[in-house]
Amino acid sequence: MSAIGVASSCSCFHPGVWLLKSGMQKMSSFGLHTAARCAAKDYYEVLVLGGGAGGIAMSARMKRKVGAGNVAVVEPSKTHYYQPLWTLVGGGAKQLAASARPTGSVVPKGVEWIKSRVTALDPDKNCVWLENDIKVSYKYLIIALGISLHYEKIKGLPEGFDHPKIGSNYSIHTVEKTWKAIQDFKEGNAIFTFPNTPVKCAGAPQKIMYLSDAYWRKTGKRSKANIMFNTSLGAIFAVKKYADALLEVIKERNIAVNYKRNLVEVRADRQEAVFENLDKPGEIEVHQYGMLHVTPPMGPPPVLINSPVSDATGWVDVDKETLQHKKYPNVFGIGDCTNLPTSKTAAAVAAQSGVLDKTISLVMKNQLPAKKYDGYTSCPLVTGYNKVILAEFDYNAQPLETFPIDQSKERVTMYHMKADMMPLLYWNALLKGYWGGPAPFRKLMHLGLK
């Protein structure tokens, strides 16, 4: 789902690993695929743009539907990253290397990997243009180009990352700087930011804050830290049930939350962060910091801005229930690059992949899509080195929980699911096209209570 081979930053796809036995047995048909080239053909029945979570999952599903030789995925990056792990990498609980695999190892065997970048989409002519003016045509197009990071929209970045005391869990280049900044912290303000744009996993910017708090308590530094969460939003989380739980955590841990504050400049040489007060345009606040974690502004990939497939803001314009394009019936979208009104997470990609699979199957048979995506998304809110609040919800910001327990409670079991089970589920089931979200598991769990 990302043009740079990066999975969404929030990871709950989700826990029913033990239900995947039959799917896992089928996985032997997927082997290492290392061929990377410009398009071997100029036409594919199914063309997938993007080799992140959504793109690889749909490539695997389409391979089973139309045959490997009829599917191609366009992805320039040599490495595929499981970004949900970066919260724990930034907090020192996991190694960065554990989040990376060669792109060739995740592209389904036999599917053509076109190692190039998309430069333009022409849905009226059923083709796309790649680098070096290469044209590739298709019968069906799946757009899974992810979301772009824009550190440069903050004055003083990205060059500010060359200085100490600053990091960001959102980039391969800066996530390890977060852990160093946490370890090297001595005293003063520890500031964690949330930008005034859509982001991948709205919970991630505060997860690292809770891990920092826990680490400094363990090392005896917490009394010297003034932890601040400066967010552009007007609430701590979009779903009230989980927002209430997080506010209790924040109160217990003596964390200051400043709403409607948007980071506009970093003066890294002086350790100063400059925020705009969104309630009072033009008014700025300058804070000295002993540690700064930056969540960058984000937006649609440049190739989608002003594209025929996109809405006025640059996101792929799809039906929110079927994921079929609103204008072009042979074009589909999945993941962070779409305008689906739900939180942008890998959990959402998993649920969307199951729905999109059924949508495309019916479209191929000249039938109307019937399966409806309910906006399911999830974010395992890490609140410590052994605690997680498992948030699951739908388009209406209503809880859509899998387990017959109160998931707004901090739980050790949910932490281990996030840290240990979900990576296995990601690599071995979601990317293989065998995991379409927890809906079947949820039904089984709740039927068992009746």
PDB file of N, CA, C and O in Angstrom, residues 14 55 60 91 117 124 181 219 246 257-258 288 321 341 428 432:
ATOM      1  N   HIS A  14      -5.630  -9.460  12.678  1.00  0.00           N
ATOM      2  CA  HIS A  14      -5.524  -9.278  14.088  1.00  0.00           C
ATOM      3  C   HIS A  14      -5.384 -10.600  14.794  1.00  0.00           C
ATOM      4  O   HIS A  14      -4.680 -11.429  14.262  1.00  0.00           O
ATOM      5  N   GLY A  55      -0.820  -3.482  -1.430  1.00  0.00           N
ATOM      6  CA  GLY A  55      -0.420  -3.911  -2.762  1.00  0.00           C
ATOM      7  C   GLY A  55       0.011  -5.366  -2.815  1.00  0.00           C
ATOM      8  O   GLY A  55      -0.371  -6.108  -3.732  1.00  0.00           O
ATOM      9  N   ALA A  60      -1.261 -11.078  -4.151  1.00  0.00           N
ATOM     10  CA  ALA A  60      -1.426 -12.498  -3.835  1.00  0.00           C
ATOM     11  C   ALA A  60      -2.844 -12.972  -4.132  1.00  0.00           C
ATOM     12  O   ALA A  60      -3.047 -14.059  -4.696  1.00  0.00           O
ATOM     13  N   GLY A  91      11.053   2.782  20.888  1.00  0.00           N
ATOM     14  CA  GLY A  91      11.044   2.646  22.338  1.00  0.00           C
ATOM     15  C   GLY A  91      12.080   1.672  22.871  1.00  0.00           C
ATOM     16  O   GLY A  91      12.109   1.387  24.076  1.00  0.00           O
ATOM     17  N   ARG A 117       8.821   3.501 -10.802  1.00  0.00           N
ATOM     18  CA  ARG A 117       7.939   4.421 -10.107  1.00  0.00           C
ATOM     19  C   ARG A 117       6.860   4.909 -11.068  1.00  0.00           C
ATOM     20  O   ARG A 117       7.132   5.182 -12.229  1.00  0.00           O
ATOM     21  N   ASP A 124      -8.661   6.848 -18.433  1.00  0.00           N
ATOM     22  CA  ASP A 124      -9.515   6.902 -19.622  1.00  0.00           C
ATOM     23  C   ASP A 124      -8.974   6.011 -20.737  1.00  0.00           C
ATOM     24  O   ASP A 124      -9.724   5.559 -21.602  1.00  0.00           O
ATOM     25  N   ALA A 181      17.420   9.483  21.657  1.00  0.00           N
ATOM     26  CA  ALA A 181      16.964  10.693  22.353  1.00  0.00           C
ATOM     27  C   ALA A 181      16.323  10.346  23.701  1.00  0.00           C
ATOM     28  O   ALA A 181      16.504  11.070  24.688  1.00  0.00           O
ATOM     29  N   THR A 219      14.351   4.318  34.893  1.00  0.00           N
ATOM     30  CA  THR A 219      15.740   4.778  35.032  1.00  0.00           C
ATOM     31  C   THR A 219      15.886   5.949  35.999  1.00  0.00           C
ATOM     32  O   THR A 219      16.972   6.537  36.091  1.00  0.00           O
ATOM     33  N   LEU A 246      -7.631   6.670  27.741  1.00  0.00           N
ATOM     34  CA  LEU A 246      -6.327   7.325  27.578  1.00  0.00           C
ATOM     35  C   LEU A 246      -6.189   8.544  28.485  1.00  0.00           C
ATOM     36  O   LEU A 246      -5.100   8.803  29.025  1.00  0.00           O
ATOM     37  N   VAL A 257      -1.359  17.773  28.194  1.00  0.00           N
ATOM     38  CA  VAL A 257      -1.866  17.737  26.822  1.00  0.00           C
ATOM     39  C   VAL A 257      -2.284  19.140  26.408  1.00  0.00           C
ATOM     40  O   VAL A 257      -3.071  19.791  27.097  1.00  0.00           O
ATOM     41  N   ASN A 258      -1.740  19.584  25.291  1.00  0.00           N
ATOM     42  CA  ASN A 258      -2.084  20.895  24.740  1.00  0.00           C
ATOM     43  C   ASN A 258      -2.743  20.695  23.383  1.00  0.00           C
ATOM     44  O   ASN A 258      -2.094  20.277  22.422  1.00  0.00           O
ATOM     45  N   GLN A 288      11.346  25.211  24.764  1.00  0.00           N
ATOM     46  CA  GLN A 288      12.645  24.549  24.844  1.00  0.00           C
ATOM     47  C   GLN A 288      12.387  23.069  25.074  1.00  0.00           C
ATOM     48  O   GLN A 288      11.438  22.696  25.762  1.00  0.00           O
ATOM     49  N   GLU A 321     -17.908   1.612   0.613  1.00  0.00           N
ATOM     50  CA  GLU A 321     -18.359   0.261   0.961  1.00  0.00           C
ATOM     51  C   GLU A 321     -17.738  -0.823   0.088  1.00  0.00           C
ATOM     52  O   GLU A 321     -17.494  -1.929   0.545  1.00  0.00           O
ATOM     53  N   PRO A 341     -13.213   7.227   4.768  1.00  0.00           N
ATOM     54  CA  PRO A 341     -13.253   8.011   6.014  1.00  0.00           C
ATOM     55  C   PRO A 341     -13.056   7.167   7.268  1.00  0.00           C
ATOM     56  O   PRO A 341     -13.892   7.116   8.157  1.00  0.00           O
ATOM     57  N   ASN A 428       3.039 -13.777   7.356  1.00  0.00           N
ATOM     58  CA  ASN A 428       2.629 -15.109   6.939  1.00  0.00           C
ATOM     59  C   ASN A 428       1.181 -15.246   6.502  1.00  0.00           C
ATOM     60  O   ASN A 428       0.799 -16.289   5.967  1.00  0.00           O
ATOM     61  N   LYS A 432       0.205 -12.758   2.272  1.00  0.00           N
ATOM     62  CA  LYS A 432      -0.081 -13.907   1.414  1.00  0.00           C
ATOM     63  C   LYS A 432      -1.520 -13.889   0.906  1.00  0.00           C
ATOM     64  O   LYS A 432      -1.927 -14.755   0.137  1.00  0.00           O
TER      65      LYS A 432
END
